[in-house]
Short mmCIF file of N, CA and C in Angstrom, two decimals:
data_model
loop_
_atom_site.label_atom_id
_atom_site.label_comp_id
_atom_site.label_asym_id
_atom_site.label_seq_id
_atom_site.Cartn_x
_atom_site.Cartn_y
_atom_site.Cartn_z
N MET A 1 0.84 -1.18 0.00
CA MET A 1 0.00 0.00 0.00
C MET A 1 0.88 1.24 0.00
N GLU A 2 0.56 2.21 -0.85
CA GLU A 2 1.38 3.41 -0.94
C GLU A 2 1.14 4.33 0.25
N ASP A 3 2.19 5.03 0.68
CA ASP A 3 2.01 5.98 1.77
C ASP A 3 1.51 7.31 1.21
N ILE A 4 1.21 8.23 2.09
CA ILE A 4 0.58 9.49 1.68
C ILE A 4 1.49 10.31 0.75
N GLN A 5 2.79 10.26 0.97
CA GLN A 5 3.73 11.00 0.13
C GLN A 5 3.76 10.42 -1.29
N GLU A 6 3.77 9.09 -1.39
CA GLU A 6 3.73 8.44 -2.70
C GLU A 6 2.42 8.74 -3.43
N LYS A 7 1.33 8.71 -2.68
CA LYS A 7 0.02 9.00 -3.27
C LYS A 7 -0.02 10.44 -3.77
N TYR A 8 0.50 11.35 -2.98
CA TYR A 8 0.54 12.76 -3.39
C TYR A 8 1.37 12.92 -4.67
N THR A 9 2.52 12.29 -4.72
CA THR A 9 3.38 12.38 -5.91
C THR A 9 2.65 11.83 -7.14
N ARG A 10 1.93 10.73 -6.98
CA ARG A 10 1.19 10.12 -8.09
C ARG A 10 0.02 10.99 -8.55
N LEU A 11 -0.71 11.58 -7.60
CA LEU A 11 -1.91 12.33 -7.94
C LEU A 11 -1.67 13.82 -8.18
N ARG A 12 -0.51 14.33 -7.81
CA ARG A 12 -0.22 15.76 -7.95
C ARG A 12 -0.50 16.29 -9.35
N PRO A 13 -0.10 15.59 -10.43
CA PRO A 13 -0.38 16.10 -11.78
C PRO A 13 -1.88 16.20 -12.12
N LYS A 14 -2.73 15.46 -11.41
CA LYS A 14 -4.16 15.47 -11.67
C LYS A 14 -4.90 16.55 -10.88
N MET A 15 -4.26 17.11 -9.86
CA MET A 15 -4.93 18.08 -8.98
C MET A 15 -5.09 19.42 -9.67
N LYS A 16 -6.26 20.05 -9.42
CA LYS A 16 -6.58 21.33 -10.05
C LYS A 16 -7.00 22.35 -9.00
N HIS A 17 -6.87 23.60 -9.39
CA HIS A 17 -7.38 24.70 -8.58
C HIS A 17 -8.88 24.48 -8.33
N GLY A 18 -9.28 24.57 -7.08
CA GLY A 18 -10.68 24.39 -6.73
C GLY A 18 -11.06 23.01 -6.28
N ASP A 19 -10.17 22.02 -6.47
CA ASP A 19 -10.43 20.68 -5.94
C ASP A 19 -10.46 20.77 -4.42
N THR A 20 -11.05 19.77 -3.81
CA THR A 20 -11.03 19.69 -2.35
C THR A 20 -10.36 18.39 -1.94
N MET A 21 -9.93 18.34 -0.70
CA MET A 21 -9.23 17.15 -0.20
C MET A 21 -9.78 16.80 1.18
N LEU A 22 -10.12 15.54 1.34
CA LEU A 22 -10.43 14.99 2.66
C LEU A 22 -9.20 14.23 3.12
N VAL A 23 -8.84 14.41 4.39
CA VAL A 23 -7.62 13.81 4.91
C VAL A 23 -7.95 12.92 6.11
N HIS A 24 -7.29 11.78 6.16
CA HIS A 24 -7.33 10.90 7.32
C HIS A 24 -6.03 11.14 8.07
N GLY A 25 -6.13 11.75 9.24
CA GLY A 25 -4.94 12.04 10.04
C GLY A 25 -4.77 11.04 11.16
N GLU A 26 -3.62 11.08 11.78
CA GLU A 26 -3.31 10.16 12.87
C GLU A 26 -2.84 10.89 14.14
N LYS A 27 -2.95 12.22 14.16
CA LYS A 27 -2.57 12.97 15.36
C LYS A 27 -3.69 12.91 16.38
N ALA A 28 -3.44 13.46 17.57
CA ALA A 28 -4.39 13.38 18.68
C ALA A 28 -5.76 13.95 18.32
N VAL A 29 -5.81 15.12 17.67
CA VAL A 29 -7.09 15.72 17.31
C VAL A 29 -7.86 14.80 16.37
N SER A 30 -7.16 14.20 15.41
CA SER A 30 -7.81 13.26 14.48
C SER A 30 -8.39 12.07 15.23
N LYS A 31 -7.65 11.56 16.19
CA LYS A 31 -8.12 10.41 16.97
C LYS A 31 -9.38 10.77 17.77
N ILE A 32 -9.41 12.00 18.32
CA ILE A 32 -10.60 12.45 19.06
C ILE A 32 -11.80 12.53 18.13
N ILE A 33 -11.59 13.10 16.94
CA ILE A 33 -12.68 13.20 15.96
C ILE A 33 -13.18 11.81 15.60
N GLN A 34 -12.26 10.88 15.35
CA GLN A 34 -12.65 9.52 14.98
C GLN A 34 -13.46 8.86 16.10
N GLU A 35 -13.03 9.03 17.33
CA GLU A 35 -13.72 8.43 18.48
C GLU A 35 -15.11 9.03 18.67
N CYS A 36 -15.20 10.35 18.64
CA CYS A 36 -16.48 11.01 18.89
C CYS A 36 -17.43 10.91 17.71
N ASP A 37 -16.90 10.78 16.51
CA ASP A 37 -17.75 10.70 15.32
C ASP A 37 -17.90 9.24 14.88
N LYS A 38 -17.93 8.37 15.85
CA LYS A 38 -18.24 6.94 15.67
C LYS A 38 -17.39 6.26 14.60
N GLY A 39 -16.08 6.45 14.71
CA GLY A 39 -15.16 5.77 13.82
C GLY A 39 -14.97 6.39 12.47
N ALA A 40 -15.35 7.66 12.33
CA ALA A 40 -15.20 8.35 11.04
C ALA A 40 -13.77 8.21 10.52
N TYR A 41 -13.65 8.01 9.22
CA TYR A 41 -12.32 7.88 8.61
C TYR A 41 -11.70 9.24 8.33
N TRP A 42 -12.45 10.14 7.71
CA TRP A 42 -11.91 11.45 7.33
C TRP A 42 -11.95 12.39 8.53
N THR A 43 -10.84 13.12 8.74
CA THR A 43 -10.73 13.97 9.91
C THR A 43 -10.35 15.42 9.59
N HIS A 44 -10.12 15.73 8.33
CA HIS A 44 -9.76 17.10 7.97
C HIS A 44 -10.20 17.39 6.53
N PHE A 45 -10.44 18.67 6.26
CA PHE A 45 -10.88 19.11 4.94
C PHE A 45 -10.07 20.33 4.53
N LEU A 46 -9.74 20.41 3.23
CA LEU A 46 -9.09 21.61 2.71
C LEU A 46 -9.45 21.82 1.25
N ILE A 47 -9.29 23.07 0.81
CA ILE A 47 -9.52 23.44 -0.58
C ILE A 47 -8.17 23.67 -1.23
N ILE A 48 -8.00 23.16 -2.45
CA ILE A 48 -6.74 23.31 -3.17
C ILE A 48 -6.78 24.58 -4.02
N MET A 49 -5.70 25.34 -3.94
CA MET A 49 -5.56 26.58 -4.68
C MET A 49 -4.25 26.50 -5.47
N GLU A 50 -4.30 26.83 -6.75
CA GLU A 50 -3.09 26.82 -7.58
C GLU A 50 -2.71 28.24 -7.95
N VAL A 51 -1.46 28.58 -7.69
CA VAL A 51 -0.92 29.90 -8.04
C VAL A 51 0.39 29.67 -8.80
N SER A 52 0.41 30.04 -10.06
CA SER A 52 1.61 29.90 -10.91
C SER A 52 2.18 28.49 -10.87
N GLY A 53 1.31 27.50 -10.90
CA GLY A 53 1.75 26.12 -10.92
C GLY A 53 2.07 25.52 -9.56
N VAL A 54 2.00 26.31 -8.50
CA VAL A 54 2.28 25.83 -7.14
C VAL A 54 0.95 25.59 -6.44
N LEU A 55 0.81 24.43 -5.78
CA LEU A 55 -0.42 24.12 -5.07
C LEU A 55 -0.34 24.56 -3.62
N PHE A 56 -1.40 25.20 -3.20
CA PHE A 56 -1.58 25.60 -1.81
C PHE A 56 -2.86 24.95 -1.31
N CYS A 57 -3.03 24.90 0.00
CA CYS A 57 -4.30 24.48 0.57
C CYS A 57 -4.81 25.63 1.42
N VAL A 58 -6.11 25.80 1.42
CA VAL A 58 -6.76 26.78 2.27
C VAL A 58 -7.68 25.98 3.19
N ASP A 59 -7.48 26.15 4.49
CA ASP A 59 -8.27 25.39 5.44
C ASP A 59 -8.34 26.12 6.77
N SER A 60 -9.06 25.53 7.68
CA SER A 60 -9.18 26.07 9.03
C SER A 60 -8.61 25.04 9.99
N ASN A 61 -7.66 25.50 10.80
CA ASN A 61 -7.12 24.68 11.87
C ASN A 61 -6.81 25.60 13.05
N ALA A 62 -6.07 25.15 14.02
CA ALA A 62 -5.86 25.93 15.25
C ALA A 62 -5.51 27.40 15.02
N PRO A 63 -4.63 27.75 14.06
CA PRO A 63 -4.34 29.18 13.84
C PRO A 63 -5.47 29.94 13.13
N GLY A 64 -6.51 29.27 12.68
CA GLY A 64 -7.61 29.92 11.96
C GLY A 64 -7.60 29.54 10.49
N VAL A 65 -8.34 30.28 9.67
CA VAL A 65 -8.42 30.00 8.24
C VAL A 65 -7.25 30.70 7.56
N HIS A 66 -6.48 29.92 6.78
CA HIS A 66 -5.29 30.48 6.13
C HIS A 66 -4.78 29.52 5.05
N PRO A 67 -3.96 30.03 4.13
CA PRO A 67 -3.35 29.16 3.12
C PRO A 67 -2.01 28.61 3.60
N ALA A 68 -1.60 27.49 3.01
CA ALA A 68 -0.28 26.89 3.27
C ALA A 68 0.12 26.10 2.02
N ARG A 69 1.41 25.85 1.85
CA ARG A 69 1.86 25.01 0.73
C ARG A 69 1.33 23.60 0.92
N LEU A 70 0.68 23.06 -0.09
CA LEU A 70 0.11 21.72 0.01
C LEU A 70 1.20 20.67 0.21
N SER A 71 2.30 20.80 -0.51
CA SER A 71 3.38 19.81 -0.38
C SER A 71 3.93 19.78 1.05
N GLU A 72 4.00 20.94 1.70
CA GLU A 72 4.49 20.99 3.09
C GLU A 72 3.48 20.35 4.04
N ARG A 73 2.20 20.58 3.78
CA ARG A 73 1.17 19.98 4.63
C ARG A 73 1.21 18.46 4.50
N ILE A 74 1.41 17.97 3.26
CA ILE A 74 1.50 16.52 3.05
C ILE A 74 2.71 15.96 3.79
N LYS A 75 3.84 16.67 3.77
CA LYS A 75 5.03 16.22 4.51
C LYS A 75 4.74 16.09 6.00
N GLU A 76 3.93 17.02 6.53
CA GLU A 76 3.55 16.94 7.95
C GLU A 76 2.71 15.70 8.22
N TYR A 77 1.74 15.45 7.34
CA TYR A 77 0.91 14.25 7.50
C TYR A 77 1.75 12.99 7.36
N ALA A 78 2.74 13.00 6.49
CA ALA A 78 3.56 11.82 6.22
C ALA A 78 4.39 11.40 7.43
N LYS A 79 4.54 12.28 8.41
CA LYS A 79 5.31 11.94 9.62
C LYS A 79 4.63 10.86 10.44
N LYS A 80 3.33 10.69 10.25
CA LYS A 80 2.58 9.65 10.96
C LYS A 80 2.13 8.58 9.97
N GLU A 81 2.41 7.36 10.26
CA GLU A 81 2.01 6.25 9.40
C GLU A 81 0.49 6.10 9.41
N GLY A 82 -0.06 5.72 8.27
CA GLY A 82 -1.49 5.47 8.19
C GLY A 82 -2.33 6.65 7.73
N THR A 83 -1.69 7.77 7.41
CA THR A 83 -2.44 8.92 6.92
C THR A 83 -2.85 8.70 5.47
N ASP A 84 -3.89 9.39 5.04
CA ASP A 84 -4.44 9.16 3.72
C ASP A 84 -5.20 10.40 3.28
N PHE A 85 -5.56 10.46 2.01
CA PHE A 85 -6.41 11.54 1.51
C PHE A 85 -7.16 11.08 0.28
N VAL A 86 -8.19 11.84 -0.06
CA VAL A 86 -8.93 11.66 -1.31
C VAL A 86 -9.16 13.05 -1.89
N ILE A 87 -9.05 13.15 -3.20
CA ILE A 87 -9.30 14.41 -3.91
C ILE A 87 -10.72 14.37 -4.45
N ARG A 88 -11.45 15.47 -4.25
CA ARG A 88 -12.82 15.59 -4.74
C ARG A 88 -12.89 16.75 -5.72
N ARG A 89 -13.65 16.56 -6.77
CA ARG A 89 -13.77 17.60 -7.81
C ARG A 89 -15.24 17.83 -8.12
N SER A 90 -15.59 19.07 -8.35
CA SER A 90 -16.95 19.44 -8.72
C SER A 90 -17.20 19.14 -10.19
N TYR A 91 -18.46 18.86 -10.51
CA TYR A 91 -18.89 18.71 -11.90
C TYR A 91 -19.10 20.07 -12.56
N LYS A 92 -19.08 21.13 -11.78
CA LYS A 92 -19.37 22.46 -12.30
C LYS A 92 -18.26 22.93 -13.24
N SER A 93 -18.55 23.97 -14.01
CA SER A 93 -17.57 24.53 -14.94
C SER A 93 -16.44 25.22 -14.19
N GLU A 94 -15.34 25.45 -14.89
CA GLU A 94 -14.20 26.15 -14.30
C GLU A 94 -14.63 27.53 -13.80
N GLU A 95 -15.49 28.19 -14.55
CA GLU A 95 -15.96 29.52 -14.15
C GLU A 95 -16.77 29.44 -12.84
N GLU A 96 -17.66 28.46 -12.73
CA GLU A 96 -18.45 28.30 -11.50
C GLU A 96 -17.57 27.94 -10.30
N ILE A 97 -16.56 27.12 -10.54
CA ILE A 97 -15.62 26.77 -9.47
C ILE A 97 -14.86 28.02 -9.04
N ASN A 98 -14.42 28.81 -9.99
CA ASN A 98 -13.69 30.04 -9.65
C ASN A 98 -14.56 31.02 -8.86
N VAL A 99 -15.84 31.11 -9.20
CA VAL A 99 -16.76 31.98 -8.45
C VAL A 99 -16.91 31.48 -7.02
N ALA A 100 -17.10 30.18 -6.84
CA ALA A 100 -17.23 29.61 -5.49
C ALA A 100 -15.94 29.82 -4.69
N PHE A 101 -14.80 29.63 -5.35
CA PHE A 101 -13.52 29.85 -4.66
C PHE A 101 -13.39 31.32 -4.27
N TYR A 102 -13.72 32.21 -5.19
CA TYR A 102 -13.67 33.65 -4.92
C TYR A 102 -14.57 33.99 -3.72
N ASN A 103 -15.78 33.43 -3.68
CA ASN A 103 -16.69 33.68 -2.57
C ASN A 103 -16.12 33.19 -1.25
N ALA A 104 -15.49 32.02 -1.27
CA ALA A 104 -14.86 31.50 -0.05
C ALA A 104 -13.74 32.43 0.42
N MET A 105 -12.94 32.92 -0.52
CA MET A 105 -11.84 33.81 -0.15
C MET A 105 -12.35 35.18 0.28
N GLN A 106 -13.44 35.66 -0.33
CA GLN A 106 -14.02 36.94 0.08
C GLN A 106 -14.57 36.86 1.49
N ARG A 107 -15.14 35.73 1.83
CA ARG A 107 -15.64 35.56 3.20
C ARG A 107 -14.48 35.66 4.19
N VAL A 108 -13.36 35.05 3.85
CA VAL A 108 -12.19 35.12 4.72
C VAL A 108 -11.72 36.57 4.84
N GLU A 109 -11.64 37.26 3.71
CA GLU A 109 -11.18 38.65 3.72
C GLU A 109 -12.17 39.58 4.40
N ARG A 110 -13.47 39.38 4.16
CA ARG A 110 -14.50 40.25 4.72
C ARG A 110 -14.50 40.21 6.24
N VAL A 111 -14.37 39.03 6.77
CA VAL A 111 -14.44 38.86 8.21
C VAL A 111 -13.10 39.20 8.86
N GLY A 112 -12.03 39.11 8.10
CA GLY A 112 -10.71 39.22 8.70
C GLY A 112 -10.25 37.83 9.07
N GLU A 113 -9.39 37.74 10.02
CA GLU A 113 -8.89 36.43 10.44
C GLU A 113 -9.99 35.67 11.17
N ILE A 114 -10.40 34.54 10.60
CA ILE A 114 -11.43 33.71 11.22
C ILE A 114 -10.73 32.75 12.19
N LYS A 115 -11.20 32.75 13.41
CA LYS A 115 -10.63 31.89 14.46
C LYS A 115 -11.22 30.49 14.37
N TYR A 116 -10.47 29.53 14.87
CA TYR A 116 -10.96 28.16 14.91
C TYR A 116 -12.06 28.05 15.95
N ASP A 117 -13.13 27.34 15.63
CA ASP A 117 -14.31 27.25 16.50
C ASP A 117 -14.19 26.07 17.46
N PHE A 118 -13.29 26.21 18.43
CA PHE A 118 -13.08 25.13 19.40
C PHE A 118 -14.35 24.79 20.18
N ILE A 119 -15.08 25.82 20.65
CA ILE A 119 -16.25 25.59 21.50
C ILE A 119 -17.34 24.81 20.77
N ASN A 120 -17.76 25.29 19.60
CA ASN A 120 -18.80 24.57 18.86
C ASN A 120 -18.29 23.22 18.37
N GLY A 121 -17.00 23.13 18.05
CA GLY A 121 -16.43 21.85 17.64
C GLY A 121 -16.55 20.80 18.73
N ILE A 122 -16.22 21.19 19.95
CA ILE A 122 -16.31 20.27 21.10
C ILE A 122 -17.77 19.92 21.37
N LYS A 123 -18.65 20.92 21.37
CA LYS A 123 -20.08 20.65 21.58
C LYS A 123 -20.60 19.67 20.53
N SER A 124 -20.25 19.90 19.28
CA SER A 124 -20.71 19.04 18.19
C SER A 124 -20.23 17.61 18.37
N LEU A 125 -18.96 17.46 18.71
CA LEU A 125 -18.42 16.11 18.91
C LEU A 125 -19.10 15.40 20.07
N LEU A 126 -19.37 16.13 21.15
CA LEU A 126 -20.07 15.52 22.29
C LEU A 126 -21.50 15.14 21.89
N ASN A 127 -22.17 16.00 21.14
CA ASN A 127 -23.53 15.66 20.67
C ASN A 127 -23.51 14.42 19.78
N ARG A 128 -22.47 14.30 18.95
CA ARG A 128 -22.37 13.13 18.06
C ARG A 128 -22.06 11.86 18.84
N ARG A 129 -21.20 11.98 19.83
CA ARG A 129 -20.74 10.80 20.56
C ARG A 129 -21.78 10.28 21.55
N PHE A 130 -22.46 11.21 22.23
CA PHE A 130 -23.38 10.82 23.30
C PHE A 130 -24.79 11.30 22.96
N SER A 131 -25.70 10.37 22.76
CA SER A 131 -27.06 10.72 22.35
C SER A 131 -27.77 11.58 23.38
N PHE A 132 -27.37 11.50 24.64
CA PHE A 132 -28.03 12.29 25.68
C PHE A 132 -27.56 13.75 25.70
N CYS A 133 -26.48 14.06 25.00
CA CYS A 133 -26.00 15.45 24.94
C CYS A 133 -26.84 16.23 23.94
N ASN A 134 -27.15 17.45 24.30
CA ASN A 134 -27.91 18.31 23.39
C ASN A 134 -27.41 19.75 23.51
N PHE A 135 -26.11 19.91 23.32
CA PHE A 135 -25.53 21.24 23.38
C PHE A 135 -25.99 22.05 22.18
N LYS A 136 -26.31 23.31 22.40
CA LYS A 136 -26.74 24.18 21.30
C LYS A 136 -25.53 24.66 20.51
N ILE A 137 -25.67 24.65 19.20
CA ILE A 137 -24.61 25.08 18.29
C ILE A 137 -24.99 26.45 17.74
N LYS A 138 -24.07 27.38 17.81
CA LYS A 138 -24.30 28.72 17.28
C LYS A 138 -23.25 29.02 16.22
N VAL A 139 -23.66 28.95 14.95
CA VAL A 139 -22.75 29.20 13.84
C VAL A 139 -22.67 30.71 13.62
N ASP A 140 -21.44 31.23 13.46
CA ASP A 140 -21.27 32.66 13.17
C ASP A 140 -20.16 32.85 12.14
N ASP A 141 -19.97 34.09 11.70
CA ASP A 141 -18.98 34.40 10.66
C ASP A 141 -17.59 34.65 11.20
N LYS A 142 -17.38 34.52 12.50
CA LYS A 142 -16.07 34.82 13.08
C LYS A 142 -15.31 33.56 13.49
N HIS A 143 -15.97 32.41 13.35
CA HIS A 143 -15.36 31.14 13.75
C HIS A 143 -15.69 30.07 12.71
N ASP A 144 -14.78 29.13 12.52
CA ASP A 144 -14.98 28.01 11.61
C ASP A 144 -14.16 26.81 12.08
N ILE A 145 -14.62 25.64 11.69
CA ILE A 145 -13.76 24.46 11.71
C ILE A 145 -13.55 24.11 10.24
N CYS A 146 -12.59 23.27 9.95
CA CYS A 146 -12.23 23.00 8.56
C CYS A 146 -13.43 22.59 7.71
N SER A 147 -14.26 21.72 8.25
CA SER A 147 -15.35 21.19 7.45
C SER A 147 -16.50 22.17 7.27
N MET A 148 -16.68 23.12 8.18
CA MET A 148 -17.70 24.16 7.98
C MET A 148 -17.24 25.12 6.87
N PHE A 149 -15.96 25.44 6.87
CA PHE A 149 -15.39 26.26 5.81
C PHE A 149 -15.60 25.55 4.47
N GLY A 150 -15.33 24.25 4.45
CA GLY A 150 -15.50 23.45 3.24
C GLY A 150 -16.95 23.22 2.86
N TYR A 151 -17.82 23.09 3.85
CA TYR A 151 -19.24 22.87 3.58
C TYR A 151 -19.80 24.01 2.75
N ARG A 152 -19.50 25.24 3.14
CA ARG A 152 -20.03 26.39 2.41
C ARG A 152 -19.57 26.35 0.95
N TYR A 153 -18.30 26.02 0.75
CA TYR A 153 -17.71 25.96 -0.60
C TYR A 153 -18.35 24.84 -1.42
N GLU A 154 -18.36 23.62 -0.88
CA GLU A 154 -18.90 22.48 -1.62
C GLU A 154 -20.42 22.60 -1.80
N HIS A 155 -21.10 23.20 -0.84
CA HIS A 155 -22.54 23.37 -0.97
C HIS A 155 -22.86 24.31 -2.12
N GLU A 156 -22.10 25.39 -2.28
CA GLU A 156 -22.30 26.31 -3.39
C GLU A 156 -22.11 25.61 -4.73
N LEU A 157 -21.20 24.63 -4.76
CA LEU A 157 -20.93 23.87 -5.98
C LEU A 157 -21.82 22.63 -6.11
N GLN A 158 -22.79 22.47 -5.24
CA GLN A 158 -23.70 21.34 -5.22
C GLN A 158 -22.97 20.00 -5.10
N MET A 159 -21.86 20.00 -4.38
CA MET A 159 -21.13 18.76 -4.14
C MET A 159 -21.69 18.03 -2.92
N VAL A 160 -22.33 18.78 -2.02
CA VAL A 160 -22.96 18.20 -0.83
C VAL A 160 -24.37 18.75 -0.68
N LYS A 161 -25.23 17.94 -0.08
CA LYS A 161 -26.61 18.34 0.20
C LYS A 161 -26.65 19.19 1.47
N THR A 162 -27.75 19.86 1.68
CA THR A 162 -27.93 20.69 2.87
C THR A 162 -28.05 19.81 4.11
N MET A 163 -27.40 20.25 5.18
CA MET A 163 -27.48 19.56 6.47
C MET A 163 -27.93 20.55 7.53
N SER A 164 -28.78 20.12 8.44
CA SER A 164 -29.19 20.95 9.58
C SER A 164 -28.01 21.06 10.55
N MET A 165 -27.78 22.24 11.07
CA MET A 165 -26.67 22.46 12.01
C MET A 165 -27.18 22.66 13.43
N LYS A 166 -28.34 22.12 13.76
CA LYS A 166 -28.91 22.33 15.10
C LYS A 166 -28.14 21.58 16.18
N ARG A 167 -27.74 20.35 15.89
CA ARG A 167 -27.03 19.55 16.91
C ARG A 167 -25.55 19.42 16.64
N SER A 168 -25.13 19.72 15.42
CA SER A 168 -23.73 19.52 15.10
C SER A 168 -23.32 20.38 13.92
N LEU A 169 -22.08 20.79 13.96
CA LEU A 169 -21.48 21.40 12.78
C LEU A 169 -21.26 20.31 11.75
N PHE A 170 -20.98 20.68 10.53
CA PHE A 170 -20.63 19.75 9.47
C PHE A 170 -19.22 19.25 9.77
N PHE A 171 -19.00 17.93 9.76
CA PHE A 171 -17.69 17.35 10.04
C PHE A 171 -17.16 16.64 8.80
N PRO A 172 -15.86 16.33 8.76
CA PRO A 172 -15.29 15.69 7.56
C PRO A 172 -16.04 14.45 7.10
N SER A 173 -16.53 13.63 8.01
CA SER A 173 -17.26 12.42 7.60
C SER A 173 -18.56 12.77 6.87
N ASP A 174 -19.10 13.95 7.14
CA ASP A 174 -20.35 14.36 6.50
C ASP A 174 -20.19 14.62 5.00
N PHE A 175 -18.97 14.86 4.54
CA PHE A 175 -18.77 15.05 3.11
C PHE A 175 -19.14 13.79 2.33
N GLU A 176 -18.99 12.63 2.94
CA GLU A 176 -19.44 11.39 2.30
C GLU A 176 -20.92 11.15 2.54
N THR A 177 -21.37 11.38 3.77
CA THR A 177 -22.78 11.16 4.12
C THR A 177 -23.70 12.02 3.27
N TYR A 178 -23.32 13.28 3.06
CA TYR A 178 -24.17 14.22 2.33
C TYR A 178 -23.67 14.48 0.91
N GLN A 179 -22.80 13.61 0.43
CA GLN A 179 -22.24 13.77 -0.92
C GLN A 179 -23.35 13.80 -1.96
N TRP A 180 -23.17 14.67 -2.94
CA TRP A 180 -24.20 14.81 -3.98
C TRP A 180 -23.58 14.59 -5.34
N LYS A 181 -22.92 15.58 -5.90
CA LYS A 181 -22.35 15.47 -7.23
C LYS A 181 -20.84 15.72 -7.15
N VAL A 182 -20.10 14.64 -7.08
CA VAL A 182 -18.66 14.73 -6.85
C VAL A 182 -17.92 13.75 -7.75
N ILE A 183 -16.76 14.16 -8.22
CA ILE A 183 -15.85 13.28 -8.94
C ILE A 183 -14.69 13.01 -7.99
N ASP A 184 -14.43 11.75 -7.66
CA ASP A 184 -13.25 11.40 -6.85
C ASP A 184 -12.07 11.19 -7.79
N ILE A 185 -10.94 11.79 -7.48
CA ILE A 185 -9.73 11.67 -8.29
C ILE A 185 -8.84 10.63 -7.63
N CYS A 186 -8.61 9.51 -8.31
CA CYS A 186 -7.82 8.40 -7.74
C CYS A 186 -6.52 8.21 -8.46
#
């Protein structure tokens, strides 16, 4: 079985601006997500951005929503054995993908630096893990987790169906549960 670095090298030529990536991580936060989300495989989400032939990822993690070199992020994931990813592509036209990407970036710019939504993330995971928990979730424009940032983007591109956010934020596993019109790049 190929490791994440080999997979990235093989799939790198197929990746395009506007693609999305679901990642299976092996760090502590990923393990918590897997445990609370009933064994979910995917634990992180990011959007791929291409600038002059260089791939970047835009995602939300502890420092907030920001871009990073995709190759560097893959190197970080490669430090732990068992990491994996899948590339997802919209059926929409290049123009529609660019509009959705522009909207995602405008939201980041309009709000300023979006902080990671630790509080709602924890509430959501507890609601998912324990049926007796019913913590209220309050979604706002100043906080995000990776998959909420991605949900807005993929929802605009009709890659995922609408999900109610009353008991939980959208999590990486939900990209498969609510998948609608997606091309997986293998």
